[in-house]
Amino acid sequence: MTEEAELPQAPEEARAVFGEFYPAAVRYAELLADAGVTRGLIGPREVPRLWERHLLNCAVLSEVVPEGVTVCDVGSGAGLPGIPLALVRPDLKITLLEPLLRRTNFLQEVVELLGLDHVTVVRGRAEEVLGTLPPVHVVTARAVAPLDRLAGWGVPLLRPYGEMLALKGDTAEEELKSTRAALSKLGVVKTEVLHVGEGVVDPLATVVRVEVGESPGGVRFATKRAKAARTSRTRRRR
């Protein structure tokens, strides 16, 4: 392994954030730095900043996730933010949704190795699992797509009055302003930009929170969801 790909020692903040699951967080970081790189899930240049930029940046998302809810991490990739969130919040029931086989294989290996019984790995795209996966309270995502496209995938997976939490960068405010009309058509009733991770990450992690009303995804997706649910019930009866 080249010098630029060496995993640094975990910062002190990691012990405080992950608590009793700190050893599991270290093991996950080691897996990302090794198999994650060789299997093309993350770039080697990300290894030196795995803790601050990736694990801790994702773990602090827990500050705005309600207790005991169901979560779907859309486009989970190498498990970010889903796995760090699972390590700090064993009260959550988390689904890691990812379409690529090599990534879901890695995610399943990590989940089994770390003993994350409250995490399920599902291979598929959000639009493909609509109506087959139970609607969730919270959808999470990180660096998946522009906000309007991301919302089109994630919002329909929500329960009524659920919320999508998207980790975004410095342009979050501008991105949110430019997508308000599209979000409204998807049944979104409230949006805000939050900053989390005080005393843990610098700069703070930026989260776009999108809350829906009675019809997540809007009327078009309500019809599609109902049709998918009917098809699923018919198949079970056969």
XYZ file of N, CA and C in Angstrom:
714
model
N 0.854 -1.187 0.000
C 0.000 0.000 0.000
C 0.893 1.241 0.000
N 0.588 2.215 -0.852
C 1.410 3.404 -0.939
C 1.221 4.281 0.277
N 2.149 5.233 0.438
C 2.104 6.084 1.629
C 0.819 6.891 1.686
N 0.345 7.384 0.515
C -0.858 8.207 0.519
C -2.110 7.409 0.897
N -2.003 6.073 0.844
C -3.163 5.239 1.144
C -3.134 4.677 2.558
N -2.207 5.115 3.392
C -2.145 4.603 4.760
C -3.253 5.202 5.615
N -3.901 4.339 6.378
C -4.979 4.782 7.256
C -4.397 5.396 8.521
N -4.731 6.657 8.815
C -4.210 7.275 10.042
C -4.898 6.721 11.281
N -4.302 6.954 12.418
C -4.911 6.533 13.685
C -6.208 7.301 13.896
N -7.159 6.665 14.497
C -8.454 7.304 14.733
C -8.290 8.496 15.673
N -8.932 9.622 15.385
C -8.872 10.773 16.283
C -9.635 10.513 17.577
N -9.348 11.295 18.584
C -10.014 11.120 19.883
C -11.522 11.291 19.776
N -11.951 12.152 18.862
C -13.387 12.373 18.700
C -14.118 11.084 18.342
N -13.424 10.182 17.659
C -14.060 8.935 17.246
C -14.452 8.088 18.450
N -13.618 8.081 19.487
C -13.952 7.313 20.696
C -15.230 7.831 21.346
N -15.358 9.152 21.382
C -16.537 9.752 22.005
C -17.793 9.499 21.174
N -17.666 9.611 19.862
C -18.830 9.471 18.975
C -19.318 8.026 18.910
N -18.398 7.072 18.741
C -18.792 5.684 18.543
C -18.936 4.906 19.842
N -18.372 5.419 20.930
C -18.556 4.786 22.232
C -18.155 3.320 22.247
N -19.054 2.460 22.717
C -18.752 1.036 22.824
C -18.537 0.387 21.456
N -18.974 1.059 20.402
C -18.801 0.514 19.055
C -17.552 1.061 18.367
N -16.700 1.712 19.144
C -15.451 2.244 18.577
C -14.603 1.161 17.918
N -14.394 -0.018 18.541
C -13.613 -1.067 17.863
C -14.212 -1.474 16.516
N -15.540 -1.513 16.442
C -16.197 -1.856 15.181
C -15.975 -0.759 14.143
N -15.972 0.493 14.588
C -15.711 1.608 13.673
C -14.289 1.538 13.123
N -13.338 1.177 13.974
C -11.947 1.019 13.533
C -11.845 -0.100 12.503
N -12.530 -1.206 12.757
C -12.500 -2.328 11.818
C -13.114 -1.928 10.481
N -14.191 -1.166 10.515
C -14.825 -0.695 9.289
C -13.878 0.219 8.505
N -13.197 1.108 9.224
C -12.233 1.988 8.567
C -11.124 1.183 7.910
N -10.674 0.135 8.587
C -9.626 -0.726 8.019
C -10.118 -1.437 6.759
N -11.363 -1.871 6.774
C -11.935 -2.536 5.605
C -12.049 -1.573 4.422
N -12.472 -0.342 4.703
C -12.564 0.659 3.646
C -11.188 0.949 3.051
N -10.181 1.053 3.925
C -8.832 1.386 3.477
C -8.180 0.250 2.699
N -8.644 -0.957 2.909
C -8.060 -2.124 2.250
C -8.975 -2.608 1.118
N -9.964 -3.419 1.449
C -10.859 -3.972 0.432
C -11.650 -2.879 -0.278
N -11.989 -1.819 0.443
C -12.741 -0.730 -0.170
C -11.992 -0.088 -1.324
N -10.681 -0.012 -1.200
C -9.843 0.573 -2.253
C -9.597 -0.437 -3.370
N -9.184 -1.643 -2.999
C -8.840 -2.640 -4.018
C -10.048 -3.046 -4.856
N -11.247 -2.934 -4.277
C -12.455 -3.307 -5.013
C -13.152 -2.094 -5.643
N -12.486 -0.949 -5.567
C -12.967 0.228 -6.268
C -14.141 0.940 -5.644
N -14.345 0.769 -4.336
C -15.466 1.436 -3.669
C -15.121 2.851 -3.242
N -13.858 3.077 -2.894
C -13.394 4.423 -2.598
C -12.036 4.615 -3.257
N -11.668 5.854 -3.498
C -10.373 6.134 -4.097
C -9.270 6.098 -3.051
N -8.044 5.722 -3.434
C -6.941 5.656 -2.464
C -6.631 6.996 -1.818
N -6.914 8.082 -2.499
C -6.642 9.411 -1.927
C -7.573 9.749 -0.765
N -8.672 8.993 -0.639
C -9.613 9.243 0.459
C -9.168 8.580 1.752
N -8.257 7.626 1.676
C -7.873 6.863 2.861
C -7.305 7.738 3.981
N -6.391 8.677 3.710
C -5.848 9.482 4.803
C -6.897 10.338 5.519
N -8.001 10.598 4.856
C -9.039 11.431 5.486
C -10.331 10.657 5.747
N -10.200 9.346 5.865
C -11.377 8.508 6.095
C -12.136 8.901 7.350
N -11.412 9.136 8.435
C -12.083 9.416 9.704
C -12.855 10.731 9.665
N -12.155 11.834 9.386
C -12.808 13.142 9.460
C -13.825 13.354 8.347
N -13.457 13.031 7.125
C -14.295 13.350 5.970
C -15.416 12.348 5.748
N -15.234 11.126 6.217
C -16.203 10.078 5.905
C -16.888 9.502 7.144
N -16.165 8.803 8.019
C -16.830 8.138 9.139
C -17.469 9.116 10.119
N -16.696 10.079 10.578
C -17.244 11.033 11.549
C -18.272 11.950 10.897
N -18.001 12.380 9.679
C -18.915 13.252 8.956
C -20.280 12.599 8.777
N -20.274 11.275 8.622
C -21.534 10.538 8.482
C -22.165 10.217 9.835
N -21.340 9.889 10.814
C -21.858 9.510 12.131
C -22.630 10.644 12.793
N -22.209 11.891 12.573
C -22.889 13.020 13.229
C -24.272 13.262 12.656
N -24.603 12.610 11.540
C -25.964 12.690 11.017
C -26.966 12.191 12.052
N -26.494 11.342 12.967
C -27.369 10.776 14.002
C -28.010 11.853 14.866
N -27.405 13.041 14.907
C -27.934 14.135 15.726
C -29.345 14.548 15.299
N -29.695 14.309 14.044
C -30.997 14.765 13.549
C -31.909 13.606 13.138
N -31.535 12.370 13.488
C -32.388 11.212 13.192
C -33.185 10.859 14.445
N -34.507 10.807 14.357
C -35.332 10.491 15.537
C -35.022 9.099 16.085
N -35.439 8.856 17.313
C -35.186 7.568 17.960
C -36.104 6.477 17.420
N -35.528 5.274 17.277
C -36.305 4.077 16.991
C -37.023 4.026 15.663
N -36.536 4.740 14.657
C -37.243 4.777 13.375
C -36.611 3.822 12.365
N -37.295 3.641 11.241
C -36.754 2.873 10.126
C -36.066 3.837 9.166
N -34.938 3.377 8.610
C -34.115 4.223 7.749
C -33.756 3.452 6.484
N -33.775 4.140 5.344
C -33.264 3.564 4.102
C -32.150 4.467 3.589
N -30.949 3.908 3.469
C -29.799 4.642 2.959
C -29.721 4.395 1.453
N -30.117 5.390 0.669
C -30.236 5.242 -0.787
C -28.876 5.443 -1.457
N -28.523 4.524 -2.347
C -27.228 4.598 -3.005
C -26.103 4.477 -2.001
N -26.180 3.462 -1.160
C -25.302 3.360 0.007
C -23.830 3.229 -0.347
N -23.515 2.693 -1.526
C -22.117 2.610 -1.954
C -21.275 1.738 -1.040
N -20.301 2.357 -0.399
C -19.439 1.641 0.539
C -20.013 1.635 1.954
N -21.270 2.130 2.087
C -21.920 2.136 3.396
C -21.941 3.480 4.070
N -21.801 4.535 3.294
C -21.772 5.884 3.846
C -23.004 6.657 3.375
N -23.835 7.129 4.300
C -23.636 7.211 5.752
C -24.219 6.052 6.563
N -24.802 5.052 5.904
C -25.573 4.047 6.613
C -24.851 3.287 7.696
N -23.620 2.831 7.432
C -22.917 2.017 8.432
C -22.437 2.845 9.629
N -21.798 4.011 9.442
C -21.477 4.827 10.620
C -22.720 5.164 11.453
N -23.835 5.435 10.762
C -25.080 5.718 11.476
C -25.527 4.503 12.275
N -25.397 3.326 11.691
C -25.780 2.090 12.383
C -24.906 1.836 13.601
N -23.629 2.205 13.513
C -22.708 1.972 14.633
C -23.019 2.852 15.835
N -23.497 4.059 15.588
C -23.798 4.952 16.715
C -25.260 4.881 17.153
N -26.122 4.231 16.326
C -27.553 4.191 16.640
C -28.120 2.784 16.486
N -27.852 1.907 17.454
C -28.413 0.550 17.387
C -29.932 0.525 17.536
N -30.540 1.662 17.888
C -31.997 1.724 18.015
C -32.699 1.809 16.664
N -31.937 2.064 15.602
C -32.526 2.228 14.278
C -32.578 0.899 13.524
N -33.535 0.776 12.635
C -33.588 -0.360 11.723
C -33.253 0.178 10.335
N -32.080 -0.206 9.825
C -31.530 0.441 8.638
C -31.455 -0.519 7.452
N -31.889 -0.038 6.299
C -31.735 -0.753 5.040
C -30.703 -0.024 4.194
N -29.673 -0.750 3.746
C -28.674 -0.194 2.836
C -29.084 -0.577 1.422
N -29.508 0.392 0.643
C -30.008 0.143 -0.706
C -28.954 0.543 -1.734
N -28.528 -0.410 -2.519
C -27.433 -0.183 -3.470
C -27.625 -1.075 -4.702
N -27.536 -0.525 -5.927
C -27.793 -1.337 -7.116
C -26.635 -2.205 -7.591
N -25.393 -1.837 -7.277
C -24.251 -2.569 -7.830
C -23.874 -3.779 -6.986
N -23.687 -4.919 -7.644
C -23.420 -6.182 -6.954
C -22.122 -6.130 -6.145
N -21.044 -5.596 -6.699
C -19.774 -5.595 -5.971
C -19.869 -4.765 -4.694
N -20.718 -3.758 -4.726
C -20.911 -2.943 -3.522
C -21.800 -3.652 -2.503
N -22.877 -4.289 -2.968
C -23.740 -4.997 -2.016
C -23.009 -6.179 -1.404
N -22.129 -6.812 -2.157
C -21.317 -7.895 -1.593
C -20.444 -7.370 -0.456
N -19.805 -6.235 -0.692
C -18.965 -5.621 0.335
C -19.804 -5.242 1.557
N -20.954 -4.619 1.316
C -21.816 -4.201 2.421
C -22.268 -5.392 3.256
N -22.649 -6.485 2.604
C -23.091 -7.671 3.332
C -21.960 -8.245 4.173
N -20.738 -8.248 3.618
C -19.579 -8.722 4.375
C -19.337 -7.864 5.612
N -19.441 -6.558 5.463
C -19.226 -5.641 6.586
C -20.291 -5.842 7.657
N -21.545 -5.921 7.226
C -22.655 -6.094 8.170
C -22.481 -7.373 8.986
N -22.100 -8.448 8.326
C -21.916 -9.725 9.030
C -20.689 -9.689 9.930
N -19.604 -9.114 9.440
C -18.374 -9.058 10.222
C -18.537 -8.220 11.489
N -19.254 -7.120 11.375
C -19.433 -6.223 12.515
C -20.635 -6.608 13.380
N -21.395 -7.610 12.962
C -22.541 -8.056 13.749
C -23.662 -7.039 13.830
N -23.925 -6.367 12.725
C -24.965 -5.325 12.705
C -26.323 -5.960 12.391
N -26.930 -6.529 13.416
C -28.187 -7.256 13.240
C -29.354 -6.354 12.859
N -29.206 -5.066 13.089
C -30.293 -4.134 12.787
C -30.136 -3.512 11.398
N -29.236 -4.079 10.588
C -28.981 -3.561 9.238
C -29.253 -4.652 8.204
N -29.962 -4.272 7.138
C -30.260 -5.177 6.025
C -29.719 -4.579 4.737
N -29.107 -5.411 3.916
C -28.589 -4.967 2.617
C -29.550 -5.414 1.523
N -29.959 -4.491 0.682
C -30.862 -4.791 -0.431
C -30.229 -4.287 -1.719
N -30.158 -5.175 -2.707
C -29.642 -4.758 -4.001
C -30.789 -4.267 -4.875
N -30.651 -3.066 -5.409
C -31.680 -2.522 -6.288
C -31.625 -1.012 -6.334
N -32.340 -0.451 -7.288
C -32.493 0.998 -7.383
C -33.765 1.409 -6.661
N -33.793 2.648 -6.208
C -34.947 3.117 -5.443
C -36.241 2.955 -6.219
N -36.203 3.272 -7.514
C -37.420 3.181 -8.315
C -37.866 1.739 -8.529
N -36.938 0.796 -8.381
C -37.262 -0.617 -8.573
C -37.900 -1.237 -7.332
N -37.533 -0.759 -6.157
C -38.032 -1.367 -4.919
C -39.282 -0.678 -4.389
N -39.708 0.373 -5.075
C -40.900 1.094 -4.646
C -42.100 0.159 -4.603
N -42.726 0.065 -3.443
C -43.880 -0.802 -3.279
C -43.539 -2.191 -2.774
N -42.253 -2.565 -2.839
C -41.840 -3.870 -2.317
C -41.136 -3.732 -0.979
N -40.392 -2.639 -0.799
C -39.826 -2.342 0.511
C -40.856 -1.573 1.328
N -41.040 -1.908 2.599
C -41.966 -1.130 3.421
C -41.523 0.326 3.486
N -42.449 1.283 3.402
C -42.083 2.696 3.516
C -41.365 2.968 4.844
N -40.421 3.874 4.838
C -39.589 4.148 6.011
C -39.847 5.552 6.561
N -39.421 5.754 7.786
C -39.546 7.074 8.409
C -38.532 8.067 7.841
N -37.322 7.558 7.562
C -36.214 8.434 7.151
C -35.466 7.821 5.983
N -35.177 8.632 4.980
C -34.268 8.259 3.896
C -32.994 9.075 4.061
N -31.846 8.419 3.974
C -30.567 9.127 4.040
C -29.834 8.948 2.715
N -28.928 9.884 2.428
C -28.127 9.802 1.208
C -26.934 10.733 1.349
N -25.878 10.394 0.623
C -24.667 11.214 0.632
C -23.992 11.139 -0.729
N -23.784 12.304 -1.335
C -23.045 12.395 -2.603
C -23.585 11.447 -3.662
N -24.895 11.308 -3.707
C -25.504 10.388 -4.668
C -25.842 11.092 -5.976
N -26.495 12.269 -5.881
C -26.959 12.966 -7.076
C -27.406 14.376 -6.677
N -27.657 15.254 -7.667
C -28.256 16.561 -7.362
C -29.562 16.376 -6.593
N -29.915 17.358 -5.811
C -31.027 17.226 -4.864
C -32.349 16.877 -5.535
N -32.645 17.482 -6.693
C -33.936 17.186 -7.325
C -34.022 15.733 -7.773
N -32.928 15.222 -8.341
C -32.919 13.824 -8.770
C -32.935 12.886 -7.566
N -32.158 13.237 -6.535
C -32.108 12.437 -5.324
C -33.480 12.345 -4.671
N -34.174 13.471 -4.603
C -35.509 13.484 -4.007
C -36.476 12.621 -4.813
N -36.321 12.630 -6.138
C -37.178 11.801 -6.985
C -37.021 10.328 -6.693
N -35.823 9.935 -6.264
C -35.583 8.537 -5.888
C -36.000 8.245 -4.452
N -35.607 9.141 -3.539
C -35.745 8.856 -2.116
C -37.086 9.174 -1.498
N -37.690 10.292 -1.891
C -38.938 10.727 -1.262
C -40.062 9.697 -1.401
N -40.230 9.046 -2.566
C -41.319 8.065 -2.672
C -41.172 6.856 -1.744
N -39.982 6.644 -1.191
C -39.765 5.520 -0.276
C -40.228 5.827 1.152
N -40.599 7.078 1.392
C -40.957 7.509 2.746
C -42.390 7.167 3.120
N -42.608 7.025 4.412
C -43.953 6.980 4.958
C -44.528 8.390 4.929
N -45.857 8.529 5.006
C -46.422 9.872 5.172
C -45.784 10.580 6.371
N -45.442 11.832 6.169
C -44.817 12.698 7.183
C -43.383 12.265 7.528
N -42.779 11.486 6.649
C -41.379 11.114 6.838
C -40.449 12.213 6.351
N -39.146 11.943 6.393
C -38.186 12.967 5.987
C -36.960 12.354 5.319
N -36.394 13.091 4.389
C -35.144 12.708 3.747
C -34.040 13.600 4.292
N -32.922 12.991 4.684
C -31.767 13.713 5.201
C -30.602 13.473 4.257
N -30.203 14.521 3.545
C -29.148 14.394 2.544
C -27.920 15.180 2.974
N -26.796 14.484 3.098
C -25.532 15.154 3.391
C -25.062 15.850 2.125
N -24.877 17.159 2.226
C -24.507 17.966 1.063
C -23.295 18.837 1.380
N -22.848 19.590 0.384
C -21.676 20.448 0.548
C -22.024 21.906 0.729
N -21.096 22.778 0.354
C -21.251 24.212 0.580
C -22.388 24.833 -0.226
N -22.794 24.198 -1.303
C -23.826 24.776 -2.171
C -25.231 24.306 -1.806
N -25.391 23.762 -0.607
C -26.687 23.203 -0.206
C -27.819 24.228 -0.282
N -27.587 25.427 0.216
C -28.628 26.467 0.212
C -29.069 26.789 -1.210
N -28.100 27.001 -2.106
C -28.424 27.326 -3.492
C -29.148 26.173 -4.181
N -28.689 24.959 -3.911
C -29.307 23.784 -4.511
C -30.749 23.632 -4.052
N -30.975 23.896 -2.786
C -32.323 23.792 -2.244
C -33.252 24.826 -2.874
N -32.765 26.058 -3.015
C -33.585 27.117 -3.611
C -33.981 26.774 -5.037
N -33.065 26.194 -5.790
C -33.318 25.916 -7.201
C -34.222 24.697 -7.417
N -34.468 23.940 -6.360
C -35.269 22.713 -6.518
C -36.591 22.759 -5.757
N -36.944 23.893 -5.210
C -38.167 23.963 -4.395
C -39.410 23.556 -5.182
N -39.511 23.990 -6.427
C -40.699 23.656 -7.229
C -40.786 22.147 -7.463
N -39.650 21.549 -7.804
C -39.623 20.103 -8.035
C -39.950 19.343 -6.759
N -39.447 19.818 -5.634
C -39.707 19.164 -4.357
C -41.189 19.253 -3.984
N -41.792 20.385 -4.270
C -43.211 20.561 -3.963
C -44.063 19.554 -4.727
N -43.705 19.284 -5.984
C -44.442 18.315 -6.789
C -44.311 16.900 -6.228
N -43.259 16.672 -5.460
C -43.031 15.360 -4.854
C -43.705 15.225 -3.486
N -44.494 16.204 -3.124
C -45.208 16.131 -1.851
C -44.443 16.678 -0.666
N -43.345 17.400 -0.934
C -42.542 17.978 0.145
C -43.245 19.216 0.700
N -43.336 19.300 2.019
C -44.035 20.419 2.652
C -43.110 21.329 3.451
N -41.877 20.862 3.735
C -40.962 21.682 4.519
C -39.525 21.307 4.183
N -38.671 22.313 4.082
C -37.244 22.070 3.832
C -36.406 22.967 4.727
N -35.202 22.506 5.047
C -34.270 23.336 5.806
C -32.863 22.786 5.661
N -31.882 23.654 5.895
C -30.481 23.255 5.881
C -29.967 23.282 7.312
N -29.395 22.167 7.766
C -28.899 22.029 9.128
C -27.385 21.832 9.115
N -26.755 22.204 10.214
C -25.319 21.977 10.367
C -25.105 21.187 11.652
N -24.470 20.035 11.537
C -24.314 19.133 12.676
C -22.840 18.774 12.871
N -22.537 18.244 14.059
C -21.176 17.795 14.337
C -20.333 18.781 15.112
N -20.970 19.686 15.840
C -20.226 20.664 16.642
C -19.274 19.951 17.593
N -18.002 20.319 17.550
C -17.002 19.719 18.421
C -16.482 18.380 17.928
N -16.978 17.926 16.777
C -16.554 16.632 16.229
C -15.880 16.798 14.874
N -16.534 17.519 13.965
C -15.978 17.726 12.623
C -15.862 19.220 12.329
N -14.858 19.565 11.557
C -14.627 20.952 11.154
C -14.163 20.956 9.702
N -14.962 21.497 8.792
C -16.212 22.217 9.022
C -17.352 21.285 9.422
N -18.420 21.894 9.922
C -19.583 21.117 10.312
C -20.184 20.410 9.090
N -20.836 19.291 9.339
C -21.518 18.570 8.262
C -22.813 19.298 7.916
N -23.074 19.428 6.628
C -24.273 20.110 6.135
C -25.317 19.090 5.723
N -26.516 19.251 6.262
C -27.601 18.306 5.987
C -28.810 19.063 5.448
N -29.321 18.617 4.324
C -30.587 19.146 3.814
C -31.702 18.231 4.298
N -32.617 18.810 5.046
C -33.766 18.031 5.542
C -34.994 18.369 4.706
N -35.632 17.334 4.197
C -36.816 17.477 3.351
C -37.936 16.670 3.983
N -38.989 17.330 4.406
C -40.116 16.650 5.050
C -41.309 16.577 4.104
N -42.000 15.434 4.122
C -43.156 15.247 3.248
C -44.448 15.277 4.046
N -45.553 15.437 3.319
C -46.868 15.414 3.942
C -47.517 14.051 3.791
N -48.795 14.057 3.421
C -49.558 12.814 3.349
C -49.192 11.942 2.149
N -48.646 12.555 1.081
C -48.391 11.803 -0.157
C -46.929 11.899 -0.571
N -46.063 11.073 0.019
C -44.646 11.089 -0.359
C -44.465 10.757 -1.840
N -43.809 11.643 -2.577
C -43.618 11.432 -4.003
C -44.707 12.062 -4.849
N -45.770 12.567 -4.198
C -46.857 13.178 -4.950
C -47.864 12.151 -5.460
N -48.830 12.635 -6.200
C -49.936 11.794 -6.671
C -49.445 10.683 -7.592
N -48.530 11.005 -8.506
C -48.055 10.006 -9.474
C -47.424 8.816 -8.769
N -46.614 9.090 -7.743
C -45.950 7.999 -7.036
C -46.903 7.263 -6.110
N -47.921 7.939 -5.612
C -48.922 7.262 -4.781
C -49.624 6.180 -5.599
N -49.947 6.504 -6.852
C -50.575 5.536 -7.743
C -49.628 4.379 -8.048
N -48.371 4.710 -8.341
C -47.375 3.682 -8.655
C -47.134 2.781 -7.453
N -47.086 3.373 -6.258
C -46.847 2.607 -5.041
C -48.003 1.636 -4.777
N -49.212 2.118 -4.965
C -50.386 1.283 -4.739
C -50.421 0.121 -5.729
N -50.070 0.395 -6.990
C -50.051 -0.660 -8.010
C -49.007 -1.717 -7.681
N -47.809 -1.269 -7.246
C -46.744 -2.203 -6.891
C -47.146 -3.056 -5.699
N -47.829 -2.447 -4.730
C -48.258 -3.188 -3.540
C -49.291 -4.254 -3.910
N -50.210 -3.915 -4.838
C -51.217 -4.884 -5.276
C -50.560 -6.054 -6.002
N -49.561 -5.748 -6.843
C -48.848 -6.799 -7.574
C -48.125 -7.732 -6.600
N -47.513 -7.123 -5.566
C -46.785 -7.909 -4.579
C -47.711 -8.840 -3.801
N -48.905 -8.345 -3.452
C -49.887 -9.164 -2.731
C -50.369 -10.316 -3.610
N -50.563 -10.041 -4.888
C -51.022 -11.077 -5.818
C -50.000 -12.185 -5.934
N -48.710 -11.813 -6.022
C -47.642 -12.804 -6.127
C -47.553 -13.676 -4.877
N -47.760 -13.061 -3.696
C -47.693 -13.832 -2.448
C -48.815 -14.845 -2.341
N -49.978 -14.535 -2.927
C -51.127 -15.432 -2.845
C -50.986 -16.635 -3.767
N -50.111 -16.521 -4.781
C -49.948 -17.622 -5.738
C -49.162 -18.772 -5.157
